[in-house]
Coordinates of C-alpha atoms in Angstrom, one line a residue:
Chain A
M1 CA 79.6 84.0 -127.0
R2 CA 80.1 86.6 -124.3
A3 CA 78.1 89.0 -126.3
L4 CA 75.2 86.5 -126.5
V5 CA 75.3 86.0 -122.8
A6 CA 75.3 89.7 -122.2
A7 CA 72.4 90.3 -124.6
G8 CA 70.6 87.4 -122.9
V9 CA 71.0 88.8 -119.5
L10 CA 69.7 92.2 -120.6
L11 CA 66.7 90.8 -122.5
G12 CA 66.1 88.3 -119.7
A13 CA 65.9 91.0 -117.0
A14 CA 63.1 92.7 -119.0
A15 CA 61.3 89.4 -119.8
W16 CA 61.6 88.3 -116.2
A17 CA 59.9 91.4 -115.0
L18 CA 57.1 90.9 -117.5
H19 CA 56.9 87.2 -116.8
T20 CA 56.6 87.8 -113.0
A21 CA 53.9 90.4 -113.4
R22 CA 52.0 88.0 -115.6
A23 CA 52.3 85.1 -113.2
D24 CA 50.8 87.2 -110.4
D25 CA 47.9 88.3 -112.6
A26 CA 47.2 84.7 -113.3
K27 CA 46.8 83.8 -109.7
P28 CA 43.1 83.3 -108.9
A29 CA 41.6 85.7 -106.3
A30 CA 40.4 84.3 -103.0
S31 CA 36.9 84.1 -104.3
A32 CA 37.9 82.3 -107.4
P33 CA 35.4 79.7 -108.8
G34 CA 36.1 76.4 -107.1
D35 CA 36.8 77.9 -103.7
L36 CA 34.5 76.3 -101.1
P37 CA 32.9 78.6 -98.5
E38 CA 34.1 78.5 -94.9
D39 CA 31.9 76.1 -93.0
P40 CA 32.4 73.3 -90.3
A41 CA 31.8 70.8 -93.1
R42 CA 34.3 72.2 -95.5
P43 CA 37.4 70.1 -94.5
L44 CA 35.2 67.0 -94.9
V45 CA 34.2 68.0 -98.4
Q46 CA 37.8 68.9 -99.2
G47 CA 39.2 65.6 -98.0
K48 CA 36.6 63.4 -99.6
C49 CA 35.8 65.2 -102.9
L50 CA 39.0 67.0 -104.0
L51 CA 40.9 63.7 -104.2
C52 CA 39.9 63.3 -107.8
H53 CA 38.5 66.7 -108.9
T54 CA 38.9 70.4 -108.1
G55 CA 36.2 72.4 -106.2
D56 CA 34.9 74.0 -109.4
Y57 CA 33.2 70.7 -110.2
I58 CA 31.0 71.5 -107.2
T59 CA 30.6 75.3 -107.3
Q60 CA 29.3 75.4 -110.9
Q61 CA 26.3 73.0 -110.0
R62 CA 22.8 74.3 -109.3
L63 CA 21.0 71.3 -107.8
T64 CA 18.1 70.2 -105.6
E65 CA 18.9 68.3 -102.4
G66 CA 17.7 65.1 -104.1
Q67 CA 20.1 65.6 -107.0
W68 CA 23.0 66.3 -104.6
Q69 CA 22.0 63.1 -102.7
R70 CA 22.2 61.1 -106.0
T71 CA 25.5 62.7 -106.9
V72 CA 27.1 61.8 -103.6
D73 CA 25.7 58.3 -103.9
K74 CA 27.4 58.0 -107.3
M75 CA 30.7 59.4 -106.0
R76 CA 30.6 56.8 -103.1
K77 CA 30.2 54.1 -105.7
F78 CA 33.2 55.5 -107.5
G79 CA 35.2 55.2 -104.3
T80 CA 34.8 58.4 -102.2
P81 CA 35.9 57.1 -98.8
A82 CA 32.9 58.6 -96.9
S83 CA 30.9 56.9 -94.2
D84 CA 27.1 57.2 -94.1
E85 CA 27.3 59.9 -91.6
E86 CA 30.0 61.8 -93.5
A87 CA 28.0 61.5 -96.7
K88 CA 25.0 63.0 -94.9
A89 CA 27.0 65.9 -93.8
I90 CA 28.5 66.4 -97.3
V91 CA 25.0 66.4 -98.9
A92 CA 23.8 68.9 -96.4
Y93 CA 26.7 71.2 -97.1
L94 CA 26.4 70.9 -100.9
A95 CA 22.6 71.4 -100.8
R96 CA 23.0 74.4 -98.5
Y97 CA 25.3 76.4 -100.8
W98 CA 24.6 75.3 -104.4
T99 CA 20.8 75.3 -104.7
A100 CA 18.9 75.0 -107.9
D101 CA 17.7 78.6 -107.8
L102 CA 21.2 80.2 -107.4
P103 CA 22.2 82.5 -110.3
P104 CA 24.5 80.8 -112.8
P105 CA 28.2 81.0 -112.1
S106 CA 30.5 83.4 -113.9
S107 CA 32.5 82.1 -116.9
P108 CA 36.2 82.5 -116.0
R109 CA 38.3 83.1 -119.0
A110 CA 41.7 81.5 -118.4
A111 CA 44.8 80.5 -120.2
L112 CA 45.6 76.8 -119.9
P113 CA 48.2 75.8 -117.3
P114 CA 51.6 76.2 -119.1
R115 CA 52.3 72.5 -119.2
L116 CA 49.1 71.9 -121.1
R117 CA 49.3 74.6 -123.7
H118 CA 49.3 73.7 -127.4
A119 CA 52.5 71.9 -128.3
Q120 CA 53.0 74.2 -131.2
V121 CA 53.7 77.2 -128.9
R122 CA 56.2 75.2 -126.9
R123 CA 57.9 74.1 -130.1
S124 CA 58.3 77.7 -131.3
C125 CA 60.4 78.3 -128.1
L126 CA 62.5 75.3 -128.5
L127 CA 65.3 76.7 -130.5
A128 CA 65.8 79.8 -128.5
S129 CA 65.4 77.9 -125.3
A130 CA 67.9 75.2 -126.3
L131 CA 70.5 77.8 -127.3
L132 CA 70.2 79.9 -124.1
G133 CA 69.4 76.8 -122.0
A134 CA 72.8 75.3 -123.0
V135 CA 74.5 78.5 -121.6
A136 CA 72.5 78.3 -118.5
F137 CA 73.3 74.7 -118.0
A138 CA 77.0 75.5 -118.3
S139 CA 76.7 78.0 -115.5
S140 CA 75.4 75.5 -113.1
A141 CA 74.0 71.9 -112.8
A142 CA 72.0 72.7 -109.7
P143 CA 68.2 72.5 -109.6
S144 CA 66.6 75.3 -111.5
R145 CA 64.8 76.9 -108.6
K146 CA 66.1 78.2 -105.3
P147 CA 63.9 77.2 -102.4
P148 CA 62.4 79.9 -100.2
K149 CA 63.7 79.7 -96.7
R150 CA 61.7 77.6 -94.2
S151 CA 59.5 79.8 -92.0
A152 CA 56.7 79.1 -89.5
E153 CA 54.4 81.0 -91.8
L154 CA 55.3 78.9 -94.8
V155 CA 54.9 75.7 -92.9
E156 CA 51.5 76.8 -91.6
Q157 CA 50.5 77.6 -95.2
G158 CA 51.7 74.2 -96.3
K159 CA 49.7 72.5 -93.5
A160 CA 46.5 74.2 -94.8
T161 CA 47.2 73.0 -98.4
Y162 CA 48.0 69.5 -97.1
A163 CA 44.7 69.3 -95.3
I164 CA 42.9 69.9 -98.6
Y165 CA 44.9 67.9 -101.1
C166 CA 47.0 65.3 -99.3
V167 CA 45.3 64.2 -96.2
A168 CA 42.8 61.7 -97.8
C169 CA 45.7 59.6 -99.1
H170 CA 48.7 60.3 -96.9
G171 CA 46.8 60.7 -93.6
E172 CA 46.7 63.4 -91.0
R173 CA 50.2 62.7 -89.8
G174 CA 51.7 61.6 -93.1
A175 CA 51.6 57.9 -92.2
G176 CA 50.1 56.9 -95.6
D177 CA 46.9 55.9 -93.8
G178 CA 44.4 58.4 -95.2
S179 CA 40.8 57.2 -95.6
A180 CA 41.4 56.5 -99.3
A181 CA 44.7 54.8 -98.8
T182 CA 43.5 51.2 -98.9
R183 CA 41.9 51.7 -102.4
L184 CA 45.1 52.9 -104.0
N185 CA 47.6 50.8 -105.7
P186 CA 50.5 51.5 -105.1
R187 CA 49.7 52.6 -101.6
P188 CA 50.6 56.2 -100.6
R189 CA 53.9 56.8 -99.0
N190 CA 54.4 56.9 -95.2
F191 CA 56.5 60.0 -94.8
S192 CA 58.1 59.1 -91.5
T193 CA 59.1 55.4 -92.1
E194 CA 59.5 55.0 -95.9
K195 CA 62.1 56.2 -98.3
F196 CA 61.2 59.2 -100.5
R197 CA 61.8 57.6 -103.9
Q198 CA 61.8 60.9 -105.8
G199 CA 64.2 62.4 -103.3
A200 CA 63.8 63.9 -99.8
S201 CA 65.3 67.4 -100.2
V202 CA 62.8 70.2 -100.1
G203 CA 63.7 70.9 -103.8
Q204 CA 63.1 67.3 -104.8
I205 CA 59.7 67.2 -102.9
F206 CA 58.8 70.5 -104.7
E207 CA 59.7 68.8 -108.0
T208 CA 57.6 65.8 -107.2
L209 CA 54.6 67.9 -106.4
G210 CA 55.0 69.6 -109.8
K211 CA 55.6 66.4 -111.8
G212 CA 53.7 63.7 -109.9
V213 CA 54.7 60.1 -109.8
P214 CA 53.6 58.4 -113.1
G215 CA 51.6 55.2 -112.6
T216 CA 50.4 56.2 -109.1
A217 CA 47.6 58.3 -107.7
M218 CA 50.2 61.0 -107.0
V219 CA 49.2 63.4 -109.7
K220 CA 51.1 66.6 -110.6
F221 CA 49.7 69.4 -108.5
T222 CA 50.4 72.2 -111.0
N223 CA 47.1 73.6 -110.0
L224 CA 48.9 74.9 -106.9
S225 CA 51.1 77.9 -107.3
E226 CA 54.9 77.5 -106.9
N227 CA 54.7 79.2 -103.6
E228 CA 52.0 76.8 -102.4
R229 CA 54.1 73.9 -103.5
W230 CA 57.2 75.2 -101.7
A231 CA 55.1 75.6 -98.5
L232 CA 53.7 72.1 -98.9
A233 CA 57.2 70.7 -99.4
W234 CA 58.4 72.3 -96.2
Y235 CA 55.4 70.9 -94.3
V236 CA 55.9 67.4 -95.7
L237 CA 59.5 67.6 -94.4
D238 CA 58.1 68.4 -91.0
L239 CA 55.9 65.3 -91.2
K240 CA 58.9 63.2 -92.2
V241 CA 60.8 64.0 -89.0
G242 CA 57.6 63.7 -87.0
K243 CA 57.2 67.3 -86.0
Chain B
M1 CA 62.7 88.4 -104.4
I2 CA 66.4 88.2 -103.6
L3 CA 68.5 86.1 -106.0
D4 CA 72.2 85.2 -105.7
R5 CA 74.4 86.0 -108.7
R6 CA 74.1 82.5 -110.2
G7 CA 70.4 82.4 -109.6
F8 CA 70.0 85.7 -111.3
L9 CA 72.0 84.6 -114.2
R10 CA 69.9 81.5 -114.6
K11 CA 66.7 83.4 -114.2
S12 CA 67.8 86.0 -116.7
L13 CA 68.8 83.3 -119.2
S14 CA 65.5 81.5 -119.0
G15 CA 63.8 84.8 -119.2
A16 CA 65.9 85.7 -122.2
A17 CA 64.7 82.5 -123.9
A18 CA 61.2 83.5 -123.2
F19 CA 61.9 87.0 -124.4
A20 CA 63.6 85.8 -127.5
C21 CA 60.5 83.9 -128.4
W22 CA 58.3 86.8 -127.5
V23 CA 60.1 89.2 -129.8
E24 CA 61.3 87.0 -132.6
I25 CA 58.3 84.8 -133.0
P26 CA 55.2 86.9 -133.1
M27 CA 53.2 83.6 -133.2
L28 CA 53.7 83.2 -129.5
A29 CA 52.2 86.6 -128.7
R30 CA 49.2 85.7 -130.9
A31 CA 49.0 82.2 -129.5
K32 CA 48.6 83.7 -126.0
G33 CA 45.3 85.2 -127.0
K34 CA 44.4 82.1 -129.0
D35 CA 44.9 79.8 -126.1
E36 CA 42.3 81.6 -124.1
L37 CA 39.5 79.3 -123.1
V38 CA 36.8 79.3 -120.5
R39 CA 37.7 77.2 -117.5
R40 CA 34.9 74.9 -116.3
T41 CA 37.1 72.6 -114.1
E42 CA 40.8 72.6 -113.5
R43 CA 41.1 68.9 -112.6
P44 CA 40.2 67.0 -114.6
L45 CA 40.8 69.5 -117.4
N46 CA 37.5 70.8 -118.7
Y47 CA 37.8 74.0 -120.7
E48 CA 35.4 75.4 -123.3
S49 CA 36.0 77.7 -126.3
V50 CA 35.1 81.4 -126.2
R51 CA 32.3 82.4 -128.5
S52 CA 34.6 84.4 -130.9
T53 CA 36.2 81.1 -131.9
F54 CA 33.2 80.2 -133.9
T55 CA 33.8 82.4 -136.9
T56 CA 36.1 80.2 -138.9
R57 CA 35.7 76.8 -140.5
I58 CA 38.6 75.1 -138.8
T59 CA 39.0 75.6 -135.0
P60 CA 42.7 76.2 -134.1
V61 CA 44.0 73.5 -131.7
G62 CA 44.8 76.1 -129.0
R63 CA 41.3 77.4 -128.9
F64 CA 39.6 74.0 -129.1
Y65 CA 37.7 72.8 -126.0
L66 CA 39.2 70.2 -123.7
R67 CA 37.1 67.5 -122.0
N68 CA 38.6 64.9 -119.6
H69 CA 37.2 62.4 -117.2
F70 CA 40.5 61.8 -115.4
D71 CA 44.0 63.3 -115.4
V72 CA 45.8 63.5 -118.8
P73 CA 47.9 60.4 -118.9
E74 CA 51.7 60.4 -119.5
V75 CA 52.2 58.5 -122.7
D76 CA 55.7 57.1 -123.7
V77 CA 55.3 57.2 -127.5
A78 CA 58.3 54.9 -128.0
K79 CA 56.8 52.2 -125.9
W80 CA 53.2 52.8 -126.8
R81 CA 51.2 49.9 -128.5
L82 CA 47.7 49.6 -129.8
Q83 CA 46.1 46.2 -128.9
V84 CA 43.4 44.9 -131.1
K85 CA 41.8 41.8 -129.5
G86 CA 38.5 40.1 -128.7
L87 CA 36.5 38.4 -131.4
V88 CA 39.2 38.5 -134.1
D89 CA 41.2 35.8 -135.9
K90 CA 44.4 37.7 -135.7
P91 CA 44.9 39.8 -132.5
L92 CA 47.2 42.7 -133.2
S93 CA 49.8 44.8 -131.3
L94 CA 50.7 47.8 -133.3
S95 CA 53.3 50.5 -132.8
L96 CA 53.0 54.0 -133.9
A97 CA 55.4 53.2 -136.8
D98 CA 53.2 50.3 -137.9
L99 CA 50.2 52.7 -138.1
R100 CA 52.2 55.4 -139.9
R101 CA 53.2 52.8 -142.6
M102 CA 49.5 52.2 -143.4
P103 CA 47.5 54.3 -145.9
Q104 CA 46.6 57.6 -144.3
A105 CA 43.2 59.4 -144.8
T106 CA 42.0 62.9 -143.8
V107 CA 38.5 63.8 -142.6
E108 CA 37.2 67.2 -141.5
A109 CA 34.7 66.7 -138.7
V110 CA 33.1 68.4 -135.8
L111 CA 34.0 67.1 -132.3
Q112 CA 31.3 68.1 -129.9
C113 CA 30.8 67.0 -126.3
A114 CA 27.3 65.4 -125.9
G115 CA 26.9 67.7 -122.9
N116 CA 27.6 70.9 -124.8
G117 CA 24.8 73.3 -123.6
R118 CA 24.1 71.4 -120.4
G119 CA 24.4 74.6 -118.4
L120 CA 21.5 76.0 -120.4
F121 CA 18.9 73.4 -119.3
T122 CA 16.2 74.2 -116.8
P123 CA 15.7 72.3 -114.5
H124 CA 19.5 72.1 -114.0
V125 CA 21.2 68.7 -114.3
P126 CA 24.5 67.7 -112.7
G127 CA 27.7 67.5 -114.7
V128 CA 30.1 69.9 -116.3
Q129 CA 28.1 73.1 -117.0
W130 CA 29.1 73.6 -120.6
R131 CA 27.5 76.6 -122.3
Y132 CA 28.3 77.0 -126.0
G133 CA 31.9 76.2 -126.5
A134 CA 32.3 72.4 -126.1
M135 CA 32.6 71.9 -129.8
G136 CA 35.1 72.5 -132.6
N137 CA 35.9 71.5 -136.1
A138 CA 39.3 70.0 -137.1
E139 CA 41.0 68.1 -139.9
W140 CA 41.8 64.7 -138.6
K141 CA 44.4 62.5 -140.3
G142 CA 45.3 58.9 -139.6
V143 CA 44.5 55.3 -140.5
R144 CA 41.0 54.2 -141.4
L145 CA 39.7 51.9 -138.5
K146 CA 38.3 49.5 -141.2
D147 CA 41.9 48.9 -142.5
V148 CA 43.1 48.0 -139.0
L149 CA 40.0 45.8 -138.4
A150 CA 40.6 44.1 -141.7
R151 CA 44.1 43.0 -140.6
A152 CA 42.6 41.7 -137.4
A153 CA 39.9 39.8 -139.2
P154 CA 36.8 40.1 -137.0
K155 CA 34.9 36.8 -136.4
Q156 CA 31.3 36.2 -137.6
D157 CA 29.6 37.3 -134.4
A158 CA 31.5 40.6 -134.0
A159 CA 29.0 43.5 -133.5
F160 CA 30.6 46.2 -131.4
V161 CA 34.0 47.8 -131.2
Q162 CA 35.0 48.7 -127.7
V163 CA 37.7 51.3 -127.1
Q164 CA 39.8 52.4 -124.1
G165 CA 42.5 55.0 -123.7
A166 CA 45.5 55.2 -121.4
E167 CA 43.8 57.5 -118.9
R168 CA 43.1 56.0 -115.5
P169 CA 41.0 57.1 -112.6
T170 CA 42.7 58.3 -109.4
M171 CA 41.0 55.4 -107.5
D172 CA 40.8 51.9 -108.8
T173 CA 37.2 51.8 -107.5
T174 CA 36.2 54.4 -110.1
P175 CA 35.0 52.8 -113.4
A176 CA 37.5 53.1 -116.3
F177 CA 36.4 55.2 -119.3
I178 CA 35.3 52.6 -121.8
R179 CA 33.1 53.2 -124.8
A180 CA 31.9 51.2 -127.8
I181 CA 30.5 51.9 -131.3
P182 CA 28.6 49.4 -133.5
L183 CA 30.8 47.5 -136.0
Q184 CA 28.9 49.1 -138.9
K185 CA 30.0 52.6 -137.8
A186 CA 33.5 51.3 -137.1
L187 CA 33.7 50.0 -140.7
H188 CA 32.6 53.3 -142.2
R189 CA 35.4 54.7 -144.4
D190 CA 35.5 58.0 -142.6
T191 CA 35.9 56.5 -139.1
L192 CA 39.6 57.1 -138.3
L193 CA 42.3 56.3 -135.9
A194 CA 43.8 59.8 -136.0
L195 CA 47.4 60.6 -135.4
E196 CA 47.1 64.3 -136.4
M197 CA 44.8 67.2 -135.7
N198 CA 45.0 70.2 -138.0
G199 CA 48.2 69.0 -139.6
K200 CA 50.1 68.4 -136.4
P201 CA 50.7 65.3 -134.3
L202 CA 48.2 65.1 -131.5
A203 CA 49.4 67.1 -128.5
P204 CA 49.6 65.5 -125.0
N205 CA 46.2 66.9 -124.0
R206 CA 44.6 66.2 -127.4
G207 CA 44.9 62.4 -127.3
L208 CA 48.6 61.7 -127.9
P209 CA 49.4 59.6 -129.8
L210 CA 46.2 58.2 -131.2
R211 CA 42.5 59.0 -131.0
L212 CA 39.3 57.6 -132.4
V213 CA 37.5 59.9 -134.8
V214 CA 33.8 59.1 -135.3
P215 CA 32.6 61.7 -137.8
G216 CA 29.1 63.0 -137.1
W217 CA 28.8 61.3 -133.8
V218 CA 29.0 62.8 -130.3
G219 CA 32.4 63.2 -128.6
D220 CA 32.0 60.4 -126.0
D221 CA 33.1 57.9 -128.6
W222 CA 36.2 59.8 -129.8
M223 CA 38.5 58.0 -127.4
R224 CA 41.8 59.8 -126.7
H225 CA 45.2 58.1 -125.9
L226 CA 43.8 55.0 -127.5
V227 CA 45.5 51.7 -126.3
D228 CA 42.9 49.1 -126.5
I229 CA 40.4 47.9 -129.1
E230 CA 38.2 45.0 -128.3
I231 CA 35.8 43.4 -130.7
R232 CA 32.7 42.2 -129.0
A233 CA 29.4 40.5 -129.8
D234 CA 27.6 42.6 -127.1
E235 CA 27.7 46.0 -125.6
P236 CA 29.9 46.8 -122.6
K237 CA 28.1 46.9 -119.2
T238 CA 30.6 49.4 -117.6
F239 CA 29.4 52.7 -116.1
F240 CA 30.5 55.1 -118.9
Y241 CA 28.6 53.0 -121.5
D242 CA 25.6 51.9 -119.4
P243 CA 24.0 53.8 -117.7
A244 CA 26.1 56.9 -118.6
Y245 CA 25.9 58.9 -121.9
R246 CA 22.3 57.9 -122.7
F247 CA 19.4 59.8 -124.1
P248 CA 15.7 58.9 -123.7
V249 CA 14.0 57.1 -126.6
S250 CA 11.0 59.4 -126.0
P251 CA 11.9 62.4 -123.8
G252 CA 9.4 63.3 -121.0
A253 CA 8.5 66.5 -119.2
P254 CA 11.4 68.6 -118.0
G255 CA 12.7 67.2 -114.7
A256 CA 10.9 63.8 -115.1
S257 CA 12.9 60.7 -114.5
I258 CA 13.1 58.1 -117.3
P259 CA 13.3 54.3 -116.7
A260 CA 16.7 52.8 -117.6
E261 CA 15.4 50.6 -120.4
Q262 CA 14.1 53.8 -122.1
M263 CA 17.6 55.2 -122.3
K264 CA 19.8 54.5 -125.3
P265 CA 23.4 55.4 -126.3
M266 CA 23.6 58.6 -128.3
T267 CA 24.9 58.5 -131.8
K268 CA 24.6 61.4 -134.2
V269 CA 25.1 65.0 -133.3
N270 CA 22.0 67.1 -134.0
V271 CA 21.7 70.2 -136.2
K272 CA 23.0 73.3 -134.6
S273 CA 24.2 76.9 -135.3
L274 CA 26.0 79.5 -133.3
I275 CA 26.7 83.2 -133.9
G276 CA 30.4 83.8 -133.1
S277 CA 30.7 87.5 -134.0
L278 CA 28.4 88.9 -131.3
E279 CA 28.2 88.3 -127.5
D280 CA 24.9 88.2 -125.7
G281 CA 24.3 91.7 -124.2
Q282 CA 26.8 93.4 -126.5
R283 CA 26.5 97.0 -127.4
V284 CA 27.3 98.1 -131.0
R285 CA 27.1 101.3 -133.0
P286 CA 24.5 101.8 -135.7
G287 CA 25.8 100.7 -139.2
V288 CA 26.6 97.6 -141.0
H289 CA 27.9 94.7 -139.0
Q290 CA 29.0 91.3 -140.3
I291 CA 27.2 88.5 -138.5
V292 CA 29.4 85.4 -138.7
G293 CA 28.9 82.0 -137.2
V294 CA 29.1 78.3 -137.8
A295 CA 26.5 75.6 -138.4
F296 CA 26.7 71.8 -138.5
S297 CA 24.8 68.6 -138.3
G298 CA 25.8 65.0 -137.6
E299 CA 26.1 63.1 -140.8
A300 CA 24.1 65.5 -143.0
G301 CA 25.4 68.8 -144.5
I302 CA 23.8 72.2 -143.8
D303 CA 21.1 73.2 -146.2
R304 CA 20.5 76.7 -144.9
V305 CA 21.0 79.0 -142.0
E306 CA 18.4 81.7 -141.4
L307 CA 18.8 84.7 -139.2
S308 CA 16.2 86.7 -137.3
F309 CA 16.6 90.3 -135.9
D310 CA 13.1 90.7 -134.5
S311 CA 12.8 88.0 -131.8
G312 CA 12.0 85.3 -134.4
K313 CA 9.1 87.1 -136.1
S314 CA 10.8 87.1 -139.5
W315 CA 13.8 85.1 -140.9
M316 CA 16.2 85.7 -143.7
K317 CA 18.8 83.4 -145.3
A318 CA 22.4 84.0 -144.5
A319 CA 25.1 83.3 -147.1
L320 CA 27.0 80.0 -146.7
E321 CA 30.7 80.1 -147.3
G322 CA 33.0 77.5 -148.8
P323 CA 32.2 74.0 -150.1
A324 CA 29.6 71.8 -148.5
T325 CA 30.9 69.4 -145.8
P326 CA 29.1 66.4 -144.4
Y327 CA 30.6 66.5 -140.9
G328 CA 32.3 69.9 -140.5
F329 CA 31.4 73.5 -139.7
R330 CA 29.8 75.6 -142.4
V331 CA 30.5 79.3 -141.9
F332 CA 27.5 81.6 -142.4
R333 CA 27.7 85.3 -142.9
H334 CA 25.2 88.2 -143.2
A335 CA 25.7 92.0 -143.4
W336 CA 23.3 93.4 -140.8
K337 CA 22.3 97.0 -141.1
A338 CA 21.9 97.8 -137.4
E339 CA 19.5 100.5 -136.4
A340 CA 19.2 102.0 -133.0
G341 CA 17.3 100.0 -130.4
T342 CA 17.5 96.6 -128.7
H343 CA 17.4 93.6 -131.0
E344 CA 17.0 89.9 -130.3
I345 CA 19.1 88.1 -132.9
A346 CA 18.7 84.4 -133.5
S347 CA 20.2 81.8 -136.0
R348 CA 18.4 78.7 -137.1
A349 CA 20.1 75.9 -139.1
T350 CA 18.4 73.3 -141.2
D351 CA 20.3 70.3 -142.5
T352 CA 20.0 68.5 -145.9
A353 CA 17.9 65.8 -144.3
G354 CA 15.3 68.5 -143.3
A355 CA 16.0 68.5 -139.6
T356 CA 16.0 72.0 -138.0
Q357 CA 16.7 73.5 -134.6
P358 CA 13.8 73.5 -132.1
E359 CA 12.5 76.6 -130.3
V360 CA 13.0 75.0 -126.9
P361 CA 15.7 72.4 -125.9
V362 CA 14.6 68.8 -125.5
W363 CA 15.2 68.3 -121.7
N364 CA 16.8 65.0 -120.7
P365 CA 18.3 63.8 -117.5
G366 CA 21.9 63.9 -118.7
G367 CA 21.6 67.4 -120.2
Y368 CA 22.7 66.2 -123.6
L369 CA 22.3 67.3 -127.2
H370 CA 21.1 70.9 -126.5
N371 CA 20.5 72.5 -129.9
A372 CA 17.6 75.0 -129.3
I373 CA 17.7 78.2 -131.2
E374 CA 19.8 80.7 -129.3
R375 CA 18.7 84.4 -128.9
L376 CA 21.3 87.1 -128.4
R377 CA 20.2 90.5 -127.1
V378 CA 22.2 93.3 -128.8
E379 CA 21.8 97.0 -128.1
V380 CA 22.5 99.4 -130.9
R381 CA 23.4 102.8 -129.8
S382 CA 25.5 105.6 -131.2

């Protein structure tokens, strides 16, 4: 058994280096498709549109202003919580950047997010993982990841991510009163007054961000990197205590 | 990154597990390349296949396109039930085990998103900008829908079979994804409730545990994560059936709007071919190159695939591989003697019913059923 653990540690160190390098490569560049250009209207679009879909739904379109108008009308029927005035600003923003005559977008080749890869691949790992996993489990029952320490920088990063993905449901101060909140069942959590049912430690919030809450609009945010999710978890904790 | 001893040990061990797979099971290393797709949208998941996928008859699951309206649902297979209700004498609630106990059938069929090629239309139309890869051919295994319907005993006025999966929109104001097919197609012996794709149970993002397979018809009807079958006398009025997923009865000029009553639900996939062994703009050396691709057509088999190497001036027949298939991919192949210069290479399929690919796509407001002859520019240089 000791030999197995030693071999595992050795092999693991090598694999870890490989794995880490690969994870960094997979991280999209700042100008990745789906990134919305800096603009006074950007937060509005992020808050109203990215509730249900990522920005790449927008950035791959090449449309006239009339087509954008009809698209936003359709999205409002679907439930985008935008007022007439906000819808006007959204259409103007979309029609300004993604015009009909813009060259076609690039075709980003990408591996599927790990959780969504073919089950066959996962199964091939099962035996080896189970074997070594059992040893790992014996070594500790604590959560599998160690949280990065809270820092002002991290919280600031979390705040920025929150403004994109969370604000429409959870509201600006985390009171569960975002513009979409009334349309959701169950209603989004008020961070400062309600219990965190999935746990209120930074590690548990991180886990919830990665797993989502089945049966609710709280989807898994595995589109965010682990680092982004840690930053977000720290910011959510700040909202909890009313910072 | 600084890790404490325990953290390092854990990290090492999980890494070791990954490494063990990596060295011991070469399949994983291969699968890494195989799982490569082109990302269209991250949420919901919309990924298309890369062109080189289209050189084999069966499309491996990991290289098969993904099309979703909403987030992939969490399905608890143990608790999962299929409800069959509506205009039936005996409503059913079936477990997975119930379905597995019924006679199983296998059908090879192409699944293609109706919007495959939408990104190639001019003027542009809104929607996922698929190019070539929102299609694939698989072996589907499961229960014949007609066997399930027979147990439920549809009433006299039954005319449509409505289907819904477990996926739900983020907001309850967004219409649910509901589709329907005519009873006649539902009763066809090849229409399946599939439990398996290419010999494996459906993966979580492939429709676990059950999906509708409507051979020859566009993908919008192939409902994933199926939970609800409702037999109806009329067609649904919900958004994703009406007005969405419709094609004009008589298409107008590109960009023209079409009155709603002139739009009808799509049914059959139209005849199409794609060269998979060459990319547009590729540079190759002079010599013999194997041109390999796939051709298919709704409910008819492929009669011939012709290739042109001179911008469509002359055409020659490619060899068709394997047995004929009514719904699947037919692989075509041709040894091309490439001479120096720039060549425009095109493929053109004709089905057994005589339908052939058009020179220009039939523009329509939804950007559906693009099947125009494709032209690849290839530079031959030593």
